[in-house]
Short mmCIF file of C-alpha atoms and ligand atoms in Angstrom, two decimals:
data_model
loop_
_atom_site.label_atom_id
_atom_site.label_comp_id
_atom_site.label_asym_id
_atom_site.label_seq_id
_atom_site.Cartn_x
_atom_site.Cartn_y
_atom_site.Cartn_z
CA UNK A 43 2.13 23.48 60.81
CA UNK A 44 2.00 26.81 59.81
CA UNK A 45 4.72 27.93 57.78
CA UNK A 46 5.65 31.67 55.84
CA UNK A 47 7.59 31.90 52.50
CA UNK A 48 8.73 35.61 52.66
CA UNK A 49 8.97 36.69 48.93
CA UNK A 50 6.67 35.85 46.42
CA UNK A 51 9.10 35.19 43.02
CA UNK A 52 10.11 32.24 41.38
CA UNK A 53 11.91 30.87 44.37
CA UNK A 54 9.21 31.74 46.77
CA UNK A 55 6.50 30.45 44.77
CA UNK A 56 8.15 26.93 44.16
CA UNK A 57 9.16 26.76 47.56
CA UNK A 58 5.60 27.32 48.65
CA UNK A 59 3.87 25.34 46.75
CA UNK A 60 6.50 22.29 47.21
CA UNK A 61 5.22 22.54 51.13
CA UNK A 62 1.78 22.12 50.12
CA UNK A 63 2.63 18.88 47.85
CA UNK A 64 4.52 18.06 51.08
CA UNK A 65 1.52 18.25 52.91
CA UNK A 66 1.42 21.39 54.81
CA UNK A 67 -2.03 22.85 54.78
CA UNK A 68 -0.75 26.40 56.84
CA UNK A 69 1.03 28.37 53.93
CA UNK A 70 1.41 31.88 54.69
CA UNK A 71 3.49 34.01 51.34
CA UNK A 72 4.60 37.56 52.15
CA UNK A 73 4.63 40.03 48.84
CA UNK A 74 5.32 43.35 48.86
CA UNK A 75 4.96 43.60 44.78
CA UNK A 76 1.76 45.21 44.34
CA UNK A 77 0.97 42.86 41.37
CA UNK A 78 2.63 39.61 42.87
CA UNK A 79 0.01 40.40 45.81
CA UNK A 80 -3.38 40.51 43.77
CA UNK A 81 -2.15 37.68 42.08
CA UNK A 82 -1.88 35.79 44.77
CA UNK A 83 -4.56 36.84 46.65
CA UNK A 84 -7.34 37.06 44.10
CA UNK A 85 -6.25 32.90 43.23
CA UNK A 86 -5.91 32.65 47.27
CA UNK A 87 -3.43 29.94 45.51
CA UNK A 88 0.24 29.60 43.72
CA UNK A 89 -0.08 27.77 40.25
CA UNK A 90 2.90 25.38 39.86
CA UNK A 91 3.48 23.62 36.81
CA UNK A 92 6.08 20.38 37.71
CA UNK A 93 8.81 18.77 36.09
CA UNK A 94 5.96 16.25 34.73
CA UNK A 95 3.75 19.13 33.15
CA UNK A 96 1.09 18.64 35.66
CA UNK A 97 -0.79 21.91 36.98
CA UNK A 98 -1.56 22.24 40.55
CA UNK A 99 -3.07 24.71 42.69
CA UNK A 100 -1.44 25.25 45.64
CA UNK A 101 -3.88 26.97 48.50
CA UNK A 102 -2.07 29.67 50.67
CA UNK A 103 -2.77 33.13 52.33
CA UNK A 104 -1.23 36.19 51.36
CA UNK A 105 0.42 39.26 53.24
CA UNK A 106 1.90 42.35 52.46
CA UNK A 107 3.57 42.97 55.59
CA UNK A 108 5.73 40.92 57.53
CA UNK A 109 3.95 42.35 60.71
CA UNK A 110 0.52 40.86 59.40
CA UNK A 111 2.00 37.50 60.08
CA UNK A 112 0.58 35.53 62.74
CA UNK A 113 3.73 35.53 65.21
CA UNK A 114 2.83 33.35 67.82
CA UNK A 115 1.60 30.21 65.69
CA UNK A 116 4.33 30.07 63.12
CA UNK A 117 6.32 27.08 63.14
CA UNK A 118 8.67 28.25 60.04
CA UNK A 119 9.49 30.94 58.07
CA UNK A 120 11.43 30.60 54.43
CA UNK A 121 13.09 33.30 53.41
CA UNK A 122 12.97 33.69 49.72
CA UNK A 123 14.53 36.64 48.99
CA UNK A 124 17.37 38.32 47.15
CA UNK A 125 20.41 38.57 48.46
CA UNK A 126 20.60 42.26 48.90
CA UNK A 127 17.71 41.94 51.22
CA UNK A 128 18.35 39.19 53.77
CA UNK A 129 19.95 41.20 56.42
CA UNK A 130 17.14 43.86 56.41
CA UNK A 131 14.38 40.80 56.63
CA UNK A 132 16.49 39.64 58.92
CA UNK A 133 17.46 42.45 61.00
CA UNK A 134 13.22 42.91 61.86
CA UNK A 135 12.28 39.50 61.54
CA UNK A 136 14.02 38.00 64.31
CA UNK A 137 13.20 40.07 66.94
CA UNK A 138 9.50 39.39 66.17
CA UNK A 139 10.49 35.91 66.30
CA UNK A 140 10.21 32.84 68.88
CA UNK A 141 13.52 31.74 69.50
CA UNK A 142 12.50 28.30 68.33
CA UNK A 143 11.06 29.38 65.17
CA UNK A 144 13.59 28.39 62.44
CA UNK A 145 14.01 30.96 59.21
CA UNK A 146 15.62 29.14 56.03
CA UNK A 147 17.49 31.48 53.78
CA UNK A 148 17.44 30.61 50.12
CA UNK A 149 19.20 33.39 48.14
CA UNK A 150 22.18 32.91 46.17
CA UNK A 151 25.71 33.62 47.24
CA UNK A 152 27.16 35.00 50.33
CA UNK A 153 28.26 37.71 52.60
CA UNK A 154 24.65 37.67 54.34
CA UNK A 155 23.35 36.72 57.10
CA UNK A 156 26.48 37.39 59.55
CA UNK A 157 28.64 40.38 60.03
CA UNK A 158 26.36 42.58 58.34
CA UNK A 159 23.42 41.82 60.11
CA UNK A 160 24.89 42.36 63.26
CA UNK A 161 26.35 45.50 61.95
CA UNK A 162 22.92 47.07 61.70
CA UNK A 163 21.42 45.86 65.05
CA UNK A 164 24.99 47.30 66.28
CA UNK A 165 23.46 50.63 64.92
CA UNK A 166 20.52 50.26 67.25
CA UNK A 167 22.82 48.89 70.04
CA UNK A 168 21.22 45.49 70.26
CA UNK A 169 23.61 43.36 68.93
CA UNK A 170 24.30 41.68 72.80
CA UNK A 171 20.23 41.33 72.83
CA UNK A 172 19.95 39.74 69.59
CA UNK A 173 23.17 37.65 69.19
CA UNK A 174 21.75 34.04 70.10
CA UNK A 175 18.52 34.85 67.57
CA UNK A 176 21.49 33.87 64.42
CA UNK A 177 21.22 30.49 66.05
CA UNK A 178 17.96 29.71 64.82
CA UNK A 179 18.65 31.11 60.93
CA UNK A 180 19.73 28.22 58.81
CA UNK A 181 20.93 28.62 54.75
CA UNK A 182 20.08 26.12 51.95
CA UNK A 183 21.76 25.72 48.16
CA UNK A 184 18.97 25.18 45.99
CA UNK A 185 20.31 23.36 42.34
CA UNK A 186 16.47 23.49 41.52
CA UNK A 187 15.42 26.15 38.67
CA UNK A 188 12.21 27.92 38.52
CA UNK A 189 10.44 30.41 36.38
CA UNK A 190 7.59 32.81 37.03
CA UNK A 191 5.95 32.72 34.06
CA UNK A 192 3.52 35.56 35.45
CA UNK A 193 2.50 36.14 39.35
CA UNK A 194 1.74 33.64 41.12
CA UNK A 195 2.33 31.52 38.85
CA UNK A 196 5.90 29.31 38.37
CA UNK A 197 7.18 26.44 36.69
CA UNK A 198 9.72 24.14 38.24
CA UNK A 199 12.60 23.97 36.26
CA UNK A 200 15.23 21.45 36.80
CA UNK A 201 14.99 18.77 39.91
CA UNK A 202 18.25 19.26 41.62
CA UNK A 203 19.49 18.63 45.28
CA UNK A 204 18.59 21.54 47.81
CA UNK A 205 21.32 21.32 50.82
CA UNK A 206 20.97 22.73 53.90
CA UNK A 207 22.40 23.61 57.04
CA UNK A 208 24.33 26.35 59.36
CA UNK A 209 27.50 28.17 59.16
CA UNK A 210 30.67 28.15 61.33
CA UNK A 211 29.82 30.35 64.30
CA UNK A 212 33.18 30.64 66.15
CA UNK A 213 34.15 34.35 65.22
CA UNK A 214 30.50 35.65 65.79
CA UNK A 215 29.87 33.62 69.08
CA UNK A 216 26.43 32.24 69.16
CA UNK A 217 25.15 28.57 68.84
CA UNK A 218 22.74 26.63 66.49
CA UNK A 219 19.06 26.53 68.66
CA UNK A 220 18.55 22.62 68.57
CA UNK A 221 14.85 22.63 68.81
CA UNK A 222 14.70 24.99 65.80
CA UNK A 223 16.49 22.93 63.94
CA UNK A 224 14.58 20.30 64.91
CA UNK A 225 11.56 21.93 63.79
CA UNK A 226 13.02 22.65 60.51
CA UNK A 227 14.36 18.82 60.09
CA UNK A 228 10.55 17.63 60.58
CA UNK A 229 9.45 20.14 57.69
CA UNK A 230 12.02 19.77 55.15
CA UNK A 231 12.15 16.00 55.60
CA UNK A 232 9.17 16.09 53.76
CA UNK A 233 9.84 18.18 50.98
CA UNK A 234 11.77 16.00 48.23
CA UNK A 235 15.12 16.91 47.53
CA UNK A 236 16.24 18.62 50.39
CA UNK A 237 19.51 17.34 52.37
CA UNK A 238 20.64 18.31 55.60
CA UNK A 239 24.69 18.95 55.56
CA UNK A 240 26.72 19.13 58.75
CA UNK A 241 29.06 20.87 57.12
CA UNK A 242 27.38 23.28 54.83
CA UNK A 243 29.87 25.74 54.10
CA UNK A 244 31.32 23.58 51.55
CA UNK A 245 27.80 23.63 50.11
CA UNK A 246 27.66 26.95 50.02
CA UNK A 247 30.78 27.55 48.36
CA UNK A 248 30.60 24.86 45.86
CA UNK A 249 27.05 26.49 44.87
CA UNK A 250 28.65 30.20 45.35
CA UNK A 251 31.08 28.75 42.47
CA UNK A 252 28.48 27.16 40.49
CA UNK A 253 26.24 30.76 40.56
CA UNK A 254 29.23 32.65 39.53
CA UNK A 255 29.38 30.52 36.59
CA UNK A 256 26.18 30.17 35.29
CA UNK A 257 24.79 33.18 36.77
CA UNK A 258 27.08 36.17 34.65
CA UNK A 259 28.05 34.18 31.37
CA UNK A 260 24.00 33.21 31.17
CA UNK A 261 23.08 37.24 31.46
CA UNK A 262 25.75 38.22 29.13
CA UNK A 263 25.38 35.82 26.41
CA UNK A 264 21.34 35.93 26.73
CA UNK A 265 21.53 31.67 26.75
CA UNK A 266 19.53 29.25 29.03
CA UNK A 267 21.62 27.30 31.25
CA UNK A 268 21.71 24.80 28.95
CA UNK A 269 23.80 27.61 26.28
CA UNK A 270 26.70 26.96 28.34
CA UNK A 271 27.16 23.10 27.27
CA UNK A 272 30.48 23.12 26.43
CA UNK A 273 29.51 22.53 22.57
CA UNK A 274 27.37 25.26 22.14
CA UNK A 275 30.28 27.79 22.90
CA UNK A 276 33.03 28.87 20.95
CA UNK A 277 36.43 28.27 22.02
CA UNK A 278 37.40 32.08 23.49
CA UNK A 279 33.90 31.81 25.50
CA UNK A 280 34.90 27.96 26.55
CA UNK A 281 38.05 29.71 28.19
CA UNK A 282 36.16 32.48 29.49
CA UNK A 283 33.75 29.76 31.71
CA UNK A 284 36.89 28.23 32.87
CA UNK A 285 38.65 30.95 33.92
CA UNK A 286 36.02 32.25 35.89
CA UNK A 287 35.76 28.60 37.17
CA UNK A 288 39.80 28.44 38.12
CA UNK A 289 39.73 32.15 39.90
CA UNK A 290 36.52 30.69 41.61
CA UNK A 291 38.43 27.51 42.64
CA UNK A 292 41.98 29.85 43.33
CA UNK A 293 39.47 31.95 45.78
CA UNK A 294 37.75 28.82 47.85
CA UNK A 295 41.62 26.78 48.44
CA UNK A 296 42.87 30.36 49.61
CA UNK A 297 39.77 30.64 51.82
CA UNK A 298 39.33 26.81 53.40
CA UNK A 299 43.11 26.88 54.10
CA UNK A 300 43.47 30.32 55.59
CA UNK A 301 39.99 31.06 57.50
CA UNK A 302 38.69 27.97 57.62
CA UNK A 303 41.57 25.74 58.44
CA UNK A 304 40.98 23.36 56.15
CA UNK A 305 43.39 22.46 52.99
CA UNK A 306 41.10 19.96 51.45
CA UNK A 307 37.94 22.26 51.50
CA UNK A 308 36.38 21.84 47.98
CA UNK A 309 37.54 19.13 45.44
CA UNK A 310 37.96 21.08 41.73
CA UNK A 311 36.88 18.22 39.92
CA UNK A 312 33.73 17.78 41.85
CA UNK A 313 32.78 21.55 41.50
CA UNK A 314 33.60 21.17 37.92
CA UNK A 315 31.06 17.81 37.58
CA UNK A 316 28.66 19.66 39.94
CA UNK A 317 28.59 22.94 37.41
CA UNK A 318 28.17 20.70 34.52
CA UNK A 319 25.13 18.50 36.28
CA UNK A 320 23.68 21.64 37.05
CA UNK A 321 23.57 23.37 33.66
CA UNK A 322 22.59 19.60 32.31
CA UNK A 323 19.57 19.28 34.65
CA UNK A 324 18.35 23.07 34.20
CA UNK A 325 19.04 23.16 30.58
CA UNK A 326 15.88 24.75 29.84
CA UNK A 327 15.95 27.31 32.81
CA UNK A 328 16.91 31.02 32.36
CA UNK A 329 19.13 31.71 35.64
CA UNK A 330 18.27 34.31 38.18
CA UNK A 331 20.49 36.54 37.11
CA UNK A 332 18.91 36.83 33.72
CA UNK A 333 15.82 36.58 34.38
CA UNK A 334 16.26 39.69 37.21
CA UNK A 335 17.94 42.07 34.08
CA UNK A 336 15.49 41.25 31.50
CA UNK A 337 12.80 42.38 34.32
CA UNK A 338 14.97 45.27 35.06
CA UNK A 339 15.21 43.88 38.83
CA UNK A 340 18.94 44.10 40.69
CA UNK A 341 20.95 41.25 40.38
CA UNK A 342 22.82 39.42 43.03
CA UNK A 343 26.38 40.23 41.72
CA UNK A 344 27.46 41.54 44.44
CA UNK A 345 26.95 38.62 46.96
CA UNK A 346 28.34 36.11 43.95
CA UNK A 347 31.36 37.49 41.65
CA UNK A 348 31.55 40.06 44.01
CA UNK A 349 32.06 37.71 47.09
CA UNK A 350 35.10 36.35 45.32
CA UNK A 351 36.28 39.75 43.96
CA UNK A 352 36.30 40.37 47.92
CA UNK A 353 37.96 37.71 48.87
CA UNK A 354 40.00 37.40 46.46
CA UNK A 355 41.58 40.72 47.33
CA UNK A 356 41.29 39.94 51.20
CA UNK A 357 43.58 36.53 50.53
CA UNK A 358 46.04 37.82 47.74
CA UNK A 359 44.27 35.32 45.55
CA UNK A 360 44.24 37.43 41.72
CA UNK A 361 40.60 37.12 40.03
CA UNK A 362 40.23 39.51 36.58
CA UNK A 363 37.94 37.33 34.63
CA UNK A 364 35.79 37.69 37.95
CA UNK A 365 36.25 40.94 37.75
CA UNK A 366 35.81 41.42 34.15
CA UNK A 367 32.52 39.74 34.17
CA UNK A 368 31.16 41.42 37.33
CA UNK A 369 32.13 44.59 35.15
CA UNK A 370 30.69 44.06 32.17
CA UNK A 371 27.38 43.22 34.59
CA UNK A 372 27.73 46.64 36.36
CA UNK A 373 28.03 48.27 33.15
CA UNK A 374 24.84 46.64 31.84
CA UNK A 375 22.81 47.38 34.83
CA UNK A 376 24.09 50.88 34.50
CA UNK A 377 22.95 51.25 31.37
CA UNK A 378 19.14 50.26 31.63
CA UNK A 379 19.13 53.01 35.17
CA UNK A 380 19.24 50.05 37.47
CA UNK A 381 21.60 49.58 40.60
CA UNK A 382 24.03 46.42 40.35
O1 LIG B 679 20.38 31.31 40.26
C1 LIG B 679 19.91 30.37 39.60
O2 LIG B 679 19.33 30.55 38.53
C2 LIG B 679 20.01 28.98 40.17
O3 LIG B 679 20.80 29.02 41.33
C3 LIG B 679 20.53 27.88 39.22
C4 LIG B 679 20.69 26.59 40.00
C5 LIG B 679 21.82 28.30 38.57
C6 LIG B 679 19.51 27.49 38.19
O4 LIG B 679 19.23 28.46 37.24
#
């Protein structure tokens, strides 16, 4: 099959090179970065170090261009980029697409991938044209880690559960494409790790909640994941993570009950186990979020502590350590010239 991995960073790179230890033999990677590109291209390869230290070489082409793809035999695209940019991937992608070509989106957080997209096909006046093309976009929680230690080059960092699935479509008015997600089953059911959830909003939130744990406190306190075992931090910064983690909770009971319908939507104690597996099994991993300041990248604040910020307000639900941190993170970001 031939499949595309749009994005070419840590979580690009491990995704790609997972296919090809899955077996696929097709592997397109899109990179824009100059640098990510010659990397990649001069190897014609990713280098992924595993979990057991062993080095592979993973063969795939490179692009620079999502045009340069080859449209008409791609079976699957996986969309590994940053929050801030699925809707504009999106927004061109699809309309380039096959109907029954599934896209996986793997960024962290939410708020993409919905209203906004259709917002700026709405700008073109195409939303009616393009409405049924969400049907065939599926999301995925990834608890794996993964570094790029230089381009093209990543180490897998952590061997978590990746979930996956669709989200609710009543208020937008389109259904899931069955034969995409058919396709999708048949590729992901060979990549270890990766679980296909009916109900996948739950996954997203209980990752959402994770991320806007691990994601802030990690940046600010310059830790690993593993920094934020409960006895490595002193007792105001123990209260800090569980404030953030109560608001967090507060946030997703306000939100299953009221838009959702649902009063038992995420169980506190199993968010709180699943935040604590997480930091356990990617002890050694610097998050995302840290790993995109100390490169001077954007961070995904926004679509994380700023998701709950939002709907926190929206649903009278009060969230000031969220907002403290996603502060202090703005501030920061301000401070080294780079937009939040
Ligand atoms: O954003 C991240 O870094 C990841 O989602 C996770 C699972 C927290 C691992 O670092």
């Amino acid at each position: 099959m031939a499949i595309t991995v749009i994005g070419g960073g840590a979580m690009g790179c491990l995704w790609a090179a997972r296919l090809g230890l899955a077996g696929e033999e097709n592997l397109w990677v899109v990179e824009k970065d100059a640098e990510r590109y010659a990397a990649i291209a001069e190897q014609g390869a990713i280098s992924f170090h595993g979990a057991a230290k062993e080095t592979r070489k993973i063969p795939v082409r490179v692009v620079r261009q999502i045009a340069e793809l080859p449209f008409s035999a791609l079976d699957g695209v996986i969309l590994a980029a940053k929050a801030y940019q699925v809707d504009d991937v999106l927004a061109m992608l699809l309309p380039l697409l096959d109907e029954k070509t599934p896209v996986l989106c793997l960024a962290n957080g939410a708020g993409f991938g919905g209203e906004s997209l259709l917002n700026l096909w709405r700008q073109q006046g195409r939303t009616t044209e393009y409405l049924s093309k969400l049907g065939q976009v599926f999301f995925a929680v990834s608890f794996q880690g993964a570094y790029l230690a230089r381009p093209g080059e990543v180490f897998a960092r952590g061997e978590g559960a990746v979930y996956w699935g669709s989200l609710p479509s009543t208020s937008r008015g389109y259904v899931v494409n069955e034969v995409s997600k058919n396709k999708l089953e048949s590729v992901l059911s060979a990549v270890p790790g990766c679980v296909y959830q009916e109900n996948f909003v739950v996954e997203l939130w209980r990752k959402l909640l994770v991320n806007s744990v691990i994601n802030p406190l990690t940046a600010l306190w310059q830790v690993t994941n593993g920094g934020l075992t409960a006895e490595k931090l002193s007792e105001e910064q123990r209260s800090v993570k569980n404030a953030l983690l109560q608001e967090g909770l507060a946030v997703a009971a306000a939100y299953g009950s009221r838009v959702l319908g649902r009063d038992d939507f995420l169980s506190p104690t199993a968010v709180g186990a699943v935040l604590e597996e997480t930091i356990a099994a990617t002890a050694e991993n610097y998050s995302s979020m840290y790993q995109d300041m100390a490169y001077g990248r954007k961070t995904e604040i926004d679509f994380i502590n700023g998701y709950l910020i939002h709907w926190g307000e929206r649903l009278g639900v009060a969230t000031p350590c969220q907002r403290q941190v996603y502060e202090q993170i703005l501030a920061l970001t301000k401070e080294t010239g780079l937009l939040p």
